[in-house]
Amino acid sequence: MSLIKNNNAETIMQITKTTHNFAKQRGLELTTVNNDGTELLCIWEANNDWEWICSFQPVQEQLVFFGNIYLPQKCLNTLPTNIADDKELRAVLVKIADAIKTKS
């Protein structure tokens, strides 16, 4: 399980082991990264440790889209700007995994 915290070190969301396994089954990995004092939830392709696909930042009670590295624009346009819980995060992971498969 991962805890996503805001800049005040308050827990915004818990990413469950179920969601980590859900990502792994789709060829993705989830990590938290400190980016100049801001904690980000980063979504990676499995076995790619040099560049994440995209990231979300904790804001208030949710995750907000932060940045895209190489997710296709068509998929990016379908992603929600806010993620409120694990269930919504898993829906985002499905879209990203499908887009990465299609890209290959």
PDB file of C-alpha atoms in Angstrom:
ATOM      1  CA  MET A   1       0.000   0.000   0.000  1.00  0.00           C
ATOM      2  CA  SER A   2       1.170   3.543  -0.752  1.00  0.00           C
ATOM      3  CA  LEU A   3       0.126   6.710   1.001  1.00  0.00           C
ATOM      4  CA  ILE A   4      -0.183   9.817  -1.144  1.00  0.00           C
ATOM      5  CA  LYS A   5       0.384  12.978   0.895  1.00  0.00           C
ATOM      6  CA  ASN A   6      -0.037  16.667   0.186  1.00  0.00           C
ATOM      7  CA  ASN A   7       2.577  19.350   0.893  1.00  0.00           C
ATOM      8  CA  ASN A   8       1.412  19.492   4.536  1.00  0.00           C
ATOM      9  CA  ALA A   9       2.185  15.769   4.950  1.00  0.00           C
ATOM     10  CA  GLU A  10      -1.535  14.994   5.259  1.00  0.00           C
ATOM     11  CA  THR A  11      -2.598  11.695   3.716  1.00  0.00           C
ATOM     12  CA  ILE A  12      -4.825  12.327   0.694  1.00  0.00           C
ATOM     13  CA  MET A  13      -5.282   8.804  -0.615  1.00  0.00           C
ATOM     14  CA  GLN A  14      -4.197   5.263   0.103  1.00  0.00           C
ATOM     15  CA  ILE A  15      -3.237   3.257  -2.952  1.00  0.00           C
ATOM     16  CA  THR A  16      -4.088  -0.308  -1.967  1.00  0.00           C
ATOM     17  CA  LYS A  17      -2.157  -3.467  -2.699  1.00  0.00           C
ATOM     18  CA  THR A  18      -5.143  -4.469  -4.864  1.00  0.00           C
ATOM     19  CA  THR A  19      -4.577  -1.419  -7.064  1.00  0.00           C
ATOM     20  CA  HIS A  20      -0.813  -2.039  -7.234  1.00  0.00           C
ATOM     21  CA  ASN A  21      -1.517  -5.634  -8.341  1.00  0.00           C
ATOM     22  CA  PHE A  22      -4.173  -4.390 -10.786  1.00  0.00           C
ATOM     23  CA  ALA A  23      -1.556  -2.116 -12.367  1.00  0.00           C
ATOM     24  CA  LYS A  24       1.057  -4.879 -12.445  1.00  0.00           C
ATOM     25  CA  GLN A  25      -1.338  -7.256 -14.247  1.00  0.00           C
ATOM     26  CA  ARG A  26      -1.640  -4.606 -16.969  1.00  0.00           C
ATOM     27  CA  GLY A  27       2.102  -4.034 -17.345  1.00  0.00           C
ATOM     28  CA  LEU A  28       2.168  -0.868 -15.240  1.00  0.00           C
ATOM     29  CA  GLU A  29       3.794   0.181 -11.975  1.00  0.00           C
ATOM     30  CA  LEU A  30       2.837   2.881  -9.480  1.00  0.00           C
ATOM     31  CA  THR A  31       5.355   4.863  -7.451  1.00  0.00           C
ATOM     32  CA  THR A  32       5.440   8.040  -5.454  1.00  0.00           C
ATOM     33  CA  VAL A  33       8.153  10.527  -6.358  1.00  0.00           C
ATOM     34  CA  ASN A  34       9.177  13.725  -4.605  1.00  0.00           C
ATOM     35  CA  ASN A  35       9.367  16.401  -7.301  1.00  0.00           C
ATOM     36  CA  ASP A  36      10.871  19.571  -5.770  1.00  0.00           C
ATOM     37  CA  GLY A  37       8.891  19.139  -2.554  1.00  0.00           C
ATOM     38  CA  THR A  38       5.700  17.939  -4.212  1.00  0.00           C
ATOM     39  CA  GLU A  39       4.784  14.268  -3.917  1.00  0.00           C
ATOM     40  CA  LEU A  40       3.524  12.797  -7.184  1.00  0.00           C
ATOM     41  CA  LEU A  41       1.860   9.505  -8.010  1.00  0.00           C
ATOM     42  CA  CYS A  42       3.722   8.327 -11.109  1.00  0.00           C
ATOM     43  CA  ILE A  43       2.512   5.666 -13.518  1.00  0.00           C
ATOM     44  CA  TRP A  44       5.248   3.693 -15.277  1.00  0.00           C
ATOM     45  CA  GLU A  45       5.457   0.918 -17.819  1.00  0.00           C
ATOM     46  CA  ALA A  46       6.757  -2.169 -16.035  1.00  0.00           C
ATOM     47  CA  ASN A  47      10.504  -2.657 -16.504  1.00  0.00           C
ATOM     48  CA  ASN A  48      10.997   0.989 -17.520  1.00  0.00           C
ATOM     49  CA  ASP A  49      12.896   2.730 -14.753  1.00  0.00           C
ATOM     50  CA  TRP A  50      14.021   5.810 -16.623  1.00  0.00           C
ATOM     51  CA  GLU A  51      10.793   7.661 -17.508  1.00  0.00           C
ATOM     52  CA  TRP A  52       7.258   7.548 -16.150  1.00  0.00           C
ATOM     53  CA  ILE A  53       4.227   7.750 -18.451  1.00  0.00           C
ATOM     54  CA  CYS A  54       2.293  10.410 -16.544  1.00  0.00           C
ATOM     55  CA  SER A  55       1.775  11.719 -13.033  1.00  0.00           C
ATOM     56  CA  PHE A  56      -0.877  12.975 -10.641  1.00  0.00           C
ATOM     57  CA  GLN A  57      -0.472  15.399  -7.736  1.00  0.00           C
ATOM     58  CA  PRO A  58      -2.447  15.309  -4.477  1.00  0.00           C
ATOM     59  CA  VAL A  59      -4.683  18.367  -4.103  1.00  0.00           C
ATOM     60  CA  GLN A  60      -7.194  18.567  -1.266  1.00  0.00           C
ATOM     61  CA  GLU A  61      -8.978  15.180  -1.166  1.00  0.00           C
ATOM     62  CA  GLN A  62      -8.047  13.882  -4.629  1.00  0.00           C
ATOM     63  CA  LEU A  63      -5.338  13.365  -7.202  1.00  0.00           C
ATOM     64  CA  VAL A  64      -5.129  15.950  -9.977  1.00  0.00           C
ATOM     65  CA  PHE A  65      -3.446  15.345 -13.326  1.00  0.00           C
ATOM     66  CA  PHE A  66       0.064  16.813 -13.126  1.00  0.00           C
ATOM     67  CA  GLY A  67       1.999  15.917 -16.249  1.00  0.00           C
ATOM     68  CA  ASN A  68       2.333  13.739 -19.301  1.00  0.00           C
ATOM     69  CA  ILE A  69       5.608  12.373 -20.614  1.00  0.00           C
ATOM     70  CA  TYR A  70       4.608  10.056 -23.445  1.00  0.00           C
ATOM     71  CA  LEU A  71       0.969   9.057 -23.145  1.00  0.00           C
ATOM     72  CA  PRO A  72      -0.710   9.389 -26.564  1.00  0.00           C
ATOM     73  CA  GLN A  73      -2.846  12.526 -26.860  1.00  0.00           C
ATOM     74  CA  LYS A  74      -5.943  10.496 -27.754  1.00  0.00           C
ATOM     75  CA  CYS A  75      -5.740   8.672 -24.410  1.00  0.00           C
ATOM     76  CA  LEU A  76      -4.785  11.809 -22.533  1.00  0.00           C
ATOM     77  CA  ASN A  77      -7.973  13.490 -23.733  1.00  0.00           C
ATOM     78  CA  THR A  78     -10.074  10.700 -22.164  1.00  0.00           C
ATOM     79  CA  LEU A  79      -8.477  10.803 -18.707  1.00  0.00           C
ATOM     80  CA  PRO A  80     -10.236  12.591 -15.874  1.00  0.00           C
ATOM     81  CA  THR A  81      -8.408  15.591 -14.463  1.00  0.00           C
ATOM     82  CA  ASN A  82      -9.274  14.448 -10.922  1.00  0.00           C
ATOM     83  CA  ILE A  83      -9.163  11.019  -9.275  1.00  0.00           C
ATOM     84  CA  ALA A  84     -11.131  10.691  -6.043  1.00  0.00           C
ATOM     85  CA  ASP A  85     -10.440   7.078  -5.025  1.00  0.00           C
ATOM     86  CA  ASP A  86      -8.849   3.714  -5.819  1.00  0.00           C
ATOM     87  CA  LYS A  87     -11.765   2.698  -8.042  1.00  0.00           C
ATOM     88  CA  GLU A  88     -11.333   5.749 -10.269  1.00  0.00           C
ATOM     89  CA  LEU A  89      -7.571   5.186 -10.337  1.00  0.00           C
ATOM     90  CA  ARG A  90      -8.077   1.612 -11.586  1.00  0.00           C
ATOM     91  CA  ALA A  91     -10.311   2.938 -14.407  1.00  0.00           C
ATOM     92  CA  VAL A  92      -7.504   5.326 -15.386  1.00  0.00           C
ATOM     93  CA  LEU A  93      -4.989   2.459 -15.328  1.00  0.00           C
ATOM     94  CA  VAL A  94      -7.133   0.465 -17.771  1.00  0.00           C
ATOM     95  CA  LYS A  95      -7.163   3.385 -20.227  1.00  0.00           C
ATOM     96  CA  ILE A  96      -3.417   3.911 -19.934  1.00  0.00           C
ATOM     97  CA  ALA A  97      -2.603   0.204 -20.317  1.00  0.00           C
ATOM     98  CA  ASP A  98      -4.824  -0.034 -23.405  1.00  0.00           C
ATOM     99  CA  ALA A  99      -3.187   3.047 -24.939  1.00  0.00           C
ATOM    100  CA  ILE A 100       0.331   1.728 -24.307  1.00  0.00           C
ATOM    101  CA  LYS A 101      -0.577  -1.674 -25.823  1.00  0.00           C
ATOM    102  CA  THR A 102      -2.014   0.032 -28.905  1.00  0.00           C
ATOM    103  CA  LYS A 103       1.094   2.209 -29.245  1.00  0.00           C
ATOM    104  CA  SER A 104       3.459  -0.789 -29.299  1.00  0.00           C
TER     105      SER A 104
END
